Short mmCIF file of C-alpha atoms in Angstrom, two decimals:
data_model
loop_
_atom_site.label_atom_id
_atom_site.label_comp_id
_atom_site.label_asym_id
_atom_site.label_seq_id
_atom_site.Cartn_x
_atom_site.Cartn_y
_atom_site.Cartn_z
CA UNK A 1 -6.33 149.31 123.52
CA UNK A 2 -6.10 151.61 126.65
CA UNK A 3 -4.90 148.50 128.49
CA UNK A 4 -1.91 147.76 126.11
CA UNK A 5 -1.28 151.66 126.27
CA UNK A 6 -1.06 151.92 130.05
CA UNK A 7 1.31 148.48 130.13
CA UNK A 8 3.51 150.46 127.71
CA UNK A 9 3.92 153.29 129.56
CA UNK A 10 4.12 151.71 132.77
CA UNK A 11 7.32 149.35 131.82
CA UNK A 12 9.54 152.01 131.96
CA UNK A 13 8.16 153.47 135.36
CA UNK A 14 8.55 150.07 136.78
CA UNK A 15 12.38 150.28 135.83
CA UNK A 16 12.72 153.55 137.26
CA UNK A 17 11.14 153.03 140.43
CA UNK A 18 13.26 149.42 141.01
CA UNK A 19 16.69 151.55 139.92
CA UNK A 20 16.04 154.27 142.25
CA UNK A 21 16.58 152.61 145.57
CA UNK A 22 20.02 151.12 143.85
CA UNK A 23 20.88 155.09 142.95
CA UNK A 24 19.55 156.67 146.56
CA UNK A 25 21.23 153.73 148.67
CA UNK A 26 24.67 155.70 147.87
CA UNK A 27 23.67 159.14 148.37
CA UNK A 28 21.56 158.33 151.54
CA UNK A 29 24.44 156.24 152.91
CA UNK A 30 26.73 159.39 152.28
CA UNK A 31 24.52 161.73 153.96
CA UNK A 32 24.01 158.97 156.84
CA UNK A 33 27.66 159.10 157.37
CA UNK A 34 28.45 162.85 157.07
CA UNK A 35 25.06 164.29 158.56
CA UNK A 36 26.68 164.62 162.13
CA UNK A 37 30.28 163.93 161.15
CA UNK A 38 32.86 166.61 162.46
CA UNK A 39 36.38 166.59 160.45
CA UNK A 40 38.23 168.13 162.85
CA UNK A 41 37.68 165.42 165.91
CA UNK A 42 39.93 162.33 166.03
CA UNK A 43 37.74 159.38 164.72
CA UNK A 44 37.88 157.41 168.11
CA UNK A 45 35.07 156.35 170.60
CA UNK A 46 37.66 156.17 173.51
CA UNK A 47 39.73 159.04 173.23
CA UNK A 48 42.64 157.59 174.63
CA UNK A 49 43.06 154.84 172.26
CA UNK A 50 45.19 156.05 169.71
CA UNK A 51 44.76 156.02 165.99
CA UNK A 52 46.67 153.76 164.17
CA UNK A 53 48.06 154.89 160.89
CA UNK A 54 49.37 152.20 158.15
CA UNK A 55 51.92 153.52 155.90
CA UNK A 56 52.78 152.24 152.34
CA UNK A 57 55.23 153.86 149.71
CA UNK A 58 56.36 152.42 146.51
CA UNK A 59 59.16 154.69 144.83
CA UNK A 60 58.68 155.29 140.80
CA UNK A 61 61.45 157.26 139.71
CA UNK A 62 63.85 160.04 140.80
CA UNK A 63 63.62 163.04 138.41
CA UNK A 64 66.86 165.48 139.75
CA UNK A 65 69.18 165.43 142.22
CA UNK A 66 70.64 168.82 142.67
CA UNK A 67 74.23 168.96 144.42
CA UNK A 68 74.27 172.42 144.76
CA UNK A 69 70.83 173.08 146.65
CA UNK A 70 71.03 169.61 148.35
CA UNK A 71 67.80 168.58 147.23
CA UNK A 72 66.41 165.40 145.61
CA UNK A 73 63.14 165.29 143.47
CA UNK A 74 61.10 162.18 143.49
CA UNK A 75 57.72 160.69 142.16
CA UNK A 76 56.50 158.04 145.05
CA UNK A 77 53.26 156.38 145.65
CA UNK A 78 52.14 157.34 148.95
CA UNK A 79 49.06 155.43 150.86
CA UNK A 80 47.61 155.99 153.93
CA UNK A 81 45.21 153.31 155.94
CA UNK A 82 43.64 154.31 159.26
CA UNK A 83 40.52 153.20 161.08
CA UNK A 84 37.68 155.65 161.04
CA UNK A 85 35.11 154.35 163.84
CA UNK A 86 32.62 157.03 163.06
CA UNK A 87 32.60 155.81 159.19
CA UNK A 88 31.26 152.07 159.83
CA UNK A 89 27.92 150.93 158.45
CA UNK A 90 25.99 147.93 157.55
CA UNK A 91 25.71 147.23 154.30
CA UNK A 92 22.46 145.13 154.51
CA UNK A 93 20.89 148.19 155.30
CA UNK A 94 22.12 150.31 152.12
CA UNK A 95 21.49 148.11 149.49
CA UNK A 96 25.23 145.79 149.86
CA UNK A 97 27.57 148.70 149.57
CA UNK A 98 30.70 147.83 150.91
CA UNK A 99 32.87 150.79 150.10
CA UNK A 100 32.22 154.53 148.86
CA UNK A 101 34.34 156.90 147.89
CA UNK A 102 34.30 160.42 150.07
CA UNK A 103 35.71 163.58 149.78
CA UNK A 104 38.56 164.06 151.72
CA UNK A 105 37.89 167.38 152.96
CA UNK A 106 34.61 166.18 154.54
CA UNK A 107 36.11 163.70 156.72
CA UNK A 108 39.36 163.38 159.36
CA UNK A 109 42.97 163.17 157.52
CA UNK A 110 45.89 162.48 159.94
CA UNK A 111 48.41 165.52 159.75
CA UNK A 112 51.59 163.14 158.46
CA UNK A 113 54.09 164.92 156.74
CA UNK A 114 57.30 164.43 155.24
CA UNK A 115 60.53 166.03 157.26
CA UNK A 116 62.60 166.57 154.28
CA UNK A 117 59.75 168.35 152.55
CA UNK A 118 61.42 171.65 151.20
CA UNK A 119 59.56 172.77 148.28
CA UNK A 120 56.12 171.90 146.75
CA UNK A 121 56.38 169.71 143.64
CA UNK A 122 54.05 169.38 140.38
CA UNK A 123 51.59 166.70 142.18
CA UNK A 124 48.04 165.38 140.96
CA UNK A 125 45.52 166.28 143.08
CA UNK A 126 43.50 163.39 144.32
CA UNK A 127 39.99 164.80 146.34
CA UNK A 128 38.83 161.34 147.38
CA UNK A 129 39.26 158.80 149.39
CA UNK A 130 37.97 155.09 149.82
CA UNK A 131 36.28 154.09 152.93
CA UNK A 132 34.85 150.61 153.71
CA UNK A 133 31.74 149.35 155.58
CA UNK A 134 34.30 148.39 158.75
CA UNK A 135 35.63 151.90 158.86
CA UNK A 136 38.92 151.27 157.23
CA UNK A 137 39.79 154.79 155.05
CA UNK A 138 42.50 154.28 152.42
CA UNK A 139 43.75 157.29 150.74
CA UNK A 140 46.06 156.43 147.95
CA UNK A 141 47.94 159.23 146.24
CA UNK A 142 51.11 159.93 143.95
CA UNK A 143 53.59 162.61 145.12
CA UNK A 144 56.23 164.42 143.76
CA UNK A 145 58.42 164.94 146.62
CA UNK A 146 61.24 167.58 146.31
CA UNK A 147 63.62 166.74 149.77
CA UNK A 148 66.59 167.71 151.61
CA UNK A 149 69.18 165.30 151.27
CA UNK A 150 72.97 165.10 152.18
CA UNK A 151 74.40 164.70 148.56
CA UNK A 152 77.73 163.16 148.34
CA UNK A 153 79.45 164.21 145.21
CA UNK A 154 82.95 163.54 146.09
CA UNK A 155 82.85 159.84 143.69
CA UNK A 156 81.00 161.28 141.21
CA UNK A 157 80.00 159.92 138.59
CA UNK A 158 80.35 156.51 140.75
CA UNK A 159 78.48 157.99 143.59
CA UNK A 160 75.89 156.28 145.54
CA UNK A 161 73.15 158.32 147.80
CA UNK A 162 71.48 157.81 150.63
CA UNK A 163 68.46 160.15 150.66
CA UNK A 164 65.96 159.88 153.62
CA UNK A 165 61.87 160.21 153.29
CA UNK A 166 60.69 160.78 157.29
CA UNK A 167 56.80 160.68 157.90
CA UNK A 168 55.40 161.93 161.30
CA UNK A 169 52.48 163.51 162.65
CA UNK A 170 53.01 167.08 162.93
CA UNK A 171 51.34 168.24 165.93
CA UNK A 172 49.68 164.50 167.79
CA UNK A 173 51.95 162.53 170.23
CA UNK A 174 52.34 158.46 170.17
CA UNK A 175 49.39 158.67 171.97
CA UNK A 176 47.10 160.04 169.72
CA UNK A 177 48.31 158.86 166.15
CA UNK A 178 50.58 156.27 165.80
CA UNK A 179 52.62 154.76 163.15
CA UNK A 180 53.07 151.52 161.58
CA UNK A 181 54.08 150.09 158.11
CA UNK A 182 51.32 148.32 156.09
CA UNK A 183 53.66 145.98 154.23
CA UNK A 184 56.81 144.19 155.79
CA UNK A 185 59.70 145.95 155.93
CA UNK A 186 61.55 143.74 153.49
CA UNK A 187 59.16 143.48 150.79
CA UNK A 188 58.84 147.27 150.87
CA UNK A 189 62.90 147.04 151.14
CA UNK A 190 62.85 145.04 147.57
CA UNK A 191 59.99 146.53 145.73
CA UNK A 192 61.40 147.46 142.63
CA UNK A 193 58.78 146.79 140.26
CA UNK A 194 57.39 150.15 140.02
CA UNK A 195 60.83 151.49 139.57
CA UNK A 196 61.67 153.52 136.05
CA UNK A 197 64.92 151.56 136.05
CA UNK A 198 65.68 153.05 132.40
CA UNK A 199 67.23 156.70 133.60
CA UNK A 200 70.46 158.02 135.42
CA UNK A 201 69.57 156.27 138.36
CA UNK A 202 69.78 152.61 139.77
CA UNK A 203 67.53 152.32 143.06
CA UNK A 204 69.10 149.79 145.27
CA UNK A 205 66.44 149.48 148.05
CA UNK A 206 64.41 151.26 150.31
CA UNK A 207 64.76 150.14 153.70
CA UNK A 208 62.95 151.46 156.36
CA UNK A 209 62.59 151.91 160.39
CA UNK A 210 60.19 153.07 163.17
CA UNK A 211 61.47 155.52 165.56
CA UNK A 212 60.67 157.89 168.38
CA UNK A 213 61.91 161.51 168.94
CA UNK A 214 60.91 162.73 172.38
CA UNK A 215 60.49 166.39 172.67
CA UNK A 216 58.48 168.59 175.65
CA UNK A 217 57.71 164.97 177.34
CA UNK A 218 56.16 163.28 174.85
CA UNK A 219 56.87 161.04 172.33
CA UNK A 220 56.26 161.68 168.33
CA UNK A 221 56.32 158.71 165.95
CA UNK A 222 58.32 158.54 162.85
CA UNK A 223 59.03 156.14 160.14
CA UNK A 224 61.98 156.39 158.31
CA UNK A 225 62.00 155.64 154.34
CA UNK A 226 66.24 155.33 153.22
CA UNK A 227 66.00 155.44 149.56
CA UNK A 228 69.57 154.32 148.24
CA UNK A 229 70.21 154.85 144.27
CA UNK A 230 73.56 154.51 142.48
CA UNK A 231 74.48 156.37 139.49
CA UNK A 232 75.04 155.15 136.20
CA UNK A 233 78.67 156.14 135.47
CA UNK A 234 78.46 155.27 131.62
CA UNK A 235 77.98 158.31 129.96
CA UNK A 236 80.14 160.01 131.91
CA UNK A 237 83.20 157.56 131.43
CA UNK A 238 82.72 158.31 127.93
CA UNK A 239 81.95 162.06 127.54
CA UNK A 240 84.64 163.16 130.48
CA UNK A 241 86.91 160.57 131.45
CA UNK A 242 87.63 158.76 128.77
CA UNK A 243 88.50 162.26 126.46
CA UNK A 244 90.55 163.67 129.13
CA UNK A 245 92.72 160.52 129.31
CA UNK A 246 93.34 160.33 125.29
CA UNK A 247 94.32 163.99 125.55
CA UNK A 248 96.98 163.35 128.34
CA UNK A 249 98.44 160.01 126.32
CA UNK A 250 98.84 162.22 123.02
CA UNK A 251 100.42 165.48 125.33
CA UNK A 252 102.99 162.78 126.67
CA UNK A 253 103.80 161.09 123.08
CA UNK A 254 104.18 164.71 121.82
CA UNK A 255 107.40 164.19 123.95
CA UNK A 256 109.05 162.33 120.96
CA UNK A 257 108.55 165.27 118.60
CA UNK A 258 112.31 166.55 117.94
CA UNK A 259 112.76 169.77 120.46
CA UNK A 260 114.66 171.43 117.12
CA UNK A 261 111.87 170.73 115.08
CA UNK A 262 109.39 174.22 115.57
CA UNK A 263 106.24 171.97 115.76
CA UNK A 264 106.28 170.71 119.36
CA UNK A 265 105.03 174.11 121.29
CA UNK A 266 102.45 174.45 118.40
CA UNK A 267 101.24 170.80 119.05
CA UNK A 268 101.18 171.52 122.65
CA UNK A 269 99.43 174.61 122.44
CA UNK A 270 96.98 172.99 120.53
CA UNK A 271 96.24 170.43 122.81
CA UNK A 272 96.09 172.97 126.01
CA UNK A 273 93.74 174.96 123.67
CA UNK A 274 91.49 171.89 123.14
CA UNK A 275 91.33 170.92 126.21
CA UNK A 276 89.98 174.24 127.82
CA UNK A 277 87.13 174.02 124.91
CA UNK A 278 86.23 170.59 125.92
CA UNK A 279 86.11 171.40 129.51
CA UNK A 280 84.03 174.57 129.02
CA UNK A 281 81.40 172.48 126.71
CA UNK A 282 81.35 169.94 129.63
CA UNK A 283 80.79 172.38 132.40
CA UNK A 284 77.01 171.35 132.36
CA UNK A 285 78.07 168.11 132.89
CA UNK A 286 79.89 168.54 136.14
CA UNK A 287 77.66 168.45 139.45
CA UNK A 288 77.42 172.05 140.98
CA UNK A 289 78.34 171.81 144.73
CA UNK A 290 79.51 174.35 147.26
CA UNK A 291 80.42 171.46 150.28
CA UNK A 292 83.32 169.21 148.86
CA UNK A 293 85.06 169.01 145.58
CA UNK A 294 84.34 166.14 143.78
CA UNK A 295 87.23 163.86 143.10
CA UNK A 296 87.02 164.22 138.96
CA UNK A 297 86.90 167.90 139.25
CA UNK A 298 90.39 167.56 141.16
CA UNK A 299 91.37 165.25 138.25
CA UNK A 300 90.09 167.81 135.39
CA UNK A 301 92.40 170.69 137.48
CA UNK A 302 95.54 168.32 137.46
CA UNK A 303 95.12 167.56 134.28
CA UNK A 304 95.28 171.10 132.99
CA UNK A 305 98.32 171.87 135.19
CA UNK A 306 100.17 168.98 133.71
CA UNK A 307 99.50 170.35 130.21
CA UNK A 308 100.24 173.52 130.92
CA UNK A 309 104.03 172.50 132.49
CA UNK A 310 104.32 170.56 129.55
CA UNK A 311 103.89 173.11 127.49
CA UNK A 312 106.44 175.42 129.87
CA UNK A 313 109.21 172.29 129.52
CA UNK A 314 108.99 172.44 125.76
CA UNK A 315 109.12 176.43 125.71
CA UNK A 316 112.47 176.29 128.13
CA UNK A 317 114.22 173.29 125.81
CA UNK A 318 113.27 175.23 122.67
CA UNK A 319 114.70 178.72 124.53
CA UNK A 320 117.63 177.15 125.06
CA UNK A 321 118.68 176.20 121.60
CA UNK A 322 117.50 179.56 120.40
CA UNK A 323 119.60 180.76 123.03
CA UNK A 324 122.86 178.89 121.79
CA UNK A 325 122.33 180.10 118.10
CA UNK A 326 121.75 183.87 118.93
CA UNK A 327 125.38 183.36 120.35
CA UNK A 328 127.14 181.82 117.70
CA UNK A 329 125.67 184.50 114.84
CA UNK A 330 127.37 187.20 117.26
CA UNK A 331 130.05 185.68 116.50
CA UNK A 332 130.61 186.36 112.77
CA UNK A 333 133.98 186.45 110.81
CA UNK A 334 133.78 190.12 110.34
CA UNK A 335 134.35 189.94 114.12
CA UNK A 336 137.43 187.98 114.03
CA UNK A 337 138.65 190.01 111.15
CA UNK A 338 137.99 193.19 113.31
CA UNK A 339 139.74 191.87 116.26
CA UNK A 340 142.88 190.90 114.28
CA UNK A 341 143.34 193.89 111.87
CA UNK A 342 140.74 196.24 112.97
CA UNK A 343 143.99 198.47 114.52
CA UNK A 344 144.84 201.11 111.68
CA UNK A 345 148.05 201.99 113.89
CA UNK A 346 148.91 198.56 112.95
CA UNK A 347 152.79 198.68 110.88
CA UNK A 348 153.52 196.33 108.20
CA UNK A 349 155.91 194.32 109.51
CA UNK A 350 153.27 193.93 112.60
CA UNK A 351 150.78 192.96 110.27
CA UNK A 352 153.09 190.85 108.66
CA UNK A 353 154.47 189.20 111.59
CA UNK A 354 150.71 188.72 112.93
CA UNK A 355 149.38 187.07 109.48
CA UNK A 356 152.32 184.53 109.71
CA UNK A 357 151.63 183.87 113.51
CA UNK A 358 148.26 182.92 112.26
CA UNK A 359 148.59 180.81 109.40
CA UNK A 360 151.24 178.30 112.01
CA UNK A 361 148.46 178.52 114.38
CA UNK A 362 146.13 177.51 111.61
CA UNK A 363 148.61 175.01 110.82
CA UNK A 364 148.80 173.55 114.04
CA UNK A 365 144.88 173.52 114.55
CA UNK A 366 143.75 172.01 110.70
CA UNK A 367 146.79 170.23 109.54
CA UNK A 368 147.32 172.44 106.44
CA UNK A 369 150.76 173.39 105.59
CA UNK A 370 151.97 176.28 104.32
CA UNK A 371 156.14 176.32 102.31
CA UNK A 372 157.04 179.54 104.22
CA UNK A 373 160.45 180.81 102.98
CA UNK A 374 163.33 181.20 105.48
CA UNK A 375 164.47 184.58 106.65
CA UNK A 376 167.37 184.30 103.95
CA UNK A 377 165.49 184.06 100.97
CA UNK A 378 163.09 186.87 102.07
CA UNK A 379 162.34 189.42 99.86
CA UNK A 380 164.49 192.58 100.38
CA UNK A 381 163.09 195.45 102.24
CA UNK A 382 162.65 197.42 99.78
CA UNK A 383 160.92 194.89 97.32
CA UNK A 384 159.39 194.09 99.96
CA UNK A 385 157.85 197.21 100.70
CA UNK A 386 156.59 197.66 96.82
CA UNK A 387 154.90 195.00 97.04
CA UNK A 388 153.48 195.06 100.47
CA UNK A 389 149.42 196.41 99.55
CA UNK A 390 149.40 193.05 97.40
CA UNK A 391 151.19 190.95 99.89
CA UNK A 392 149.27 192.23 103.01
CA UNK A 393 145.38 191.72 101.43
CA UNK A 394 146.59 188.49 100.15
CA UNK A 395 147.56 186.86 103.65
CA UNK A 396 144.83 188.48 104.54
CA UNK A 397 142.27 186.81 102.36
CA UNK A 398 143.74 183.36 102.83
CA UNK A 399 143.49 184.24 106.76
CA UNK A 400 139.79 184.84 106.43
CA UNK A 401 139.12 182.33 104.24
CA UNK A 402 140.82 179.41 106.72
CA UNK A 403 139.39 181.82 109.47
CA UNK A 404 135.84 181.13 108.06
CA UNK A 405 136.27 177.43 107.02
CA UNK A 406 137.35 176.70 110.93
CA UNK A 407 134.62 178.96 112.36
CA UNK A 408 131.89 177.29 110.27
CA UNK A 409 133.43 173.59 111.43
CA UNK A 410 133.74 175.12 115.25
CA UNK A 411 130.01 176.26 114.47
CA UNK A 412 128.64 173.07 113.55
CA UNK A 413 130.56 170.89 115.98
CA UNK A 414 129.74 173.20 119.16
CA UNK A 415 126.23 173.79 117.37
CA UNK A 416 125.37 170.05 117.30
CA UNK A 417 127.40 169.51 121.16
CA UNK A 418 124.70 172.06 122.37
CA UNK A 419 121.43 170.02 120.44
CA UNK A 420 122.77 167.37 122.45
CA UNK A 421 122.88 168.62 125.41
CA UNK A 422 119.37 170.23 125.23
CA UNK A 423 118.05 166.59 124.16
CA UNK A 424 119.71 165.04 127.36
CA UNK A 425 117.69 168.03 129.43
CA UNK A 426 114.72 167.27 127.69
CA UNK A 427 114.99 163.44 128.20
CA UNK A 428 115.59 164.66 132.12
CA UNK A 429 112.20 166.90 132.09
CA UNK A 430 110.28 164.27 131.06
CA UNK A 431 111.19 161.61 132.82
CA UNK A 432 110.93 164.28 135.88
CA UNK A 433 107.17 164.57 133.90
CA UNK A 434 106.42 161.22 133.75
CA UNK A 435 107.51 160.81 137.74
CA UNK A 436 105.01 164.01 138.72
CA UNK A 437 102.28 161.83 136.53
CA UNK A 438 102.86 158.50 138.04
CA UNK A 439 102.85 160.30 142.12
CA UNK A 440 99.58 162.16 140.84
CA UNK A 441 97.84 158.93 139.38
CA UNK A 442 98.99 157.02 142.78
CA UNK A 443 97.55 159.32 144.58
CA UNK A 444 94.26 159.54 142.69
CA UNK A 445 94.09 155.74 143.42
CA UNK A 446 94.75 155.88 146.89
CA UNK A 447 91.75 158.47 147.05
CA UNK A 448 89.38 156.48 145.29
CA UNK A 449 90.48 153.00 147.70
CA UNK A 450 90.06 155.36 150.77
CA UNK A 451 86.73 156.34 149.21
CA UNK A 452 85.37 152.72 148.63
CA UNK A 453 87.06 151.14 151.75
CA UNK A 454 85.03 153.84 153.97
#
């Protein structure tokens, strides 16, 4: 019975004893490697031999492009691989362990930086690196890079950007720390499998090159990655360009409204106001840059100026029409009668002579015939003096009626001629406006062609 109990309790102890070397081998290996390790010394047995750092980069996404500050925020997967000659062991001595993870603060890490780095992004902290038995150290970590970039926004939203990420050692020259690519340049340039291709930016390629910078008689190794990206313009074409073009087309069509209808100015003012509200609401969609005005910004500014010019042309034509009507109204019938009969010192004979002369003029102009008696059939002077007030009043009424009718016909004819003249002026100004619009469109196309061929 005692033997059974001893066997029962000894079995777990045997398993614990068997597992103990496996757990302690990792701990023993770590202590052995770091016991006399100095993380401040470059890990080479021969100090004249440089440490070769392999670099690999995978672009994951373009998070933000700020034209005003000339900054680009990207998310990359970054790998550093080098050989540490002080972290070498025999796997057979440590229970077949071929790879372990060590704290990056406990070993030597190359002082590589990104030259275009301007701000600390929200990168997760990865405190460990992998080390294999041959001394190869792998430092893999995701980085959110906020870097400076010379953004060219002239062709927005059809722009392409070329932003660089240059890796170099902050302190060591090429004789101490040298750089090289882990994968081939062609493979890195065409690697788009990990890129998030559903955003605003499209990844074209990531070419790379190796070069030296000579400073203070020392050469420093650099590896430069060119991130070539292109903006997808569909959103901006639908939300910015097409509405602006539609408003310009409607503004051109509004010229076919009659200038004397009274609704053209109201319609054009509504278009201008709507375009202003449209531009204010979409101001955030435009890139902010202080270097060079985008071509689309010039397009919107000139469109606004053309709308104002169109409205000014309509105001000018309507002003011409109303100016003529005002002059016609000032020439009333009473003014005409006052000009003929307003003098109180006129004698009856003078009035009679003037009335008869006026009737003759009317007959010559209008074709109406008046049967005037010859001088021998006129009333005698006494009879004429007795009926003078009634005859004078009758003649005045006849003359006033005839002048009124003639004045109305002449006014209608003059007004029709003036309206026709104003319509011709309106057509002329419309053609001038179309010429300006064609010149403006041709200039935009030439600027676009010159940018595309550059």
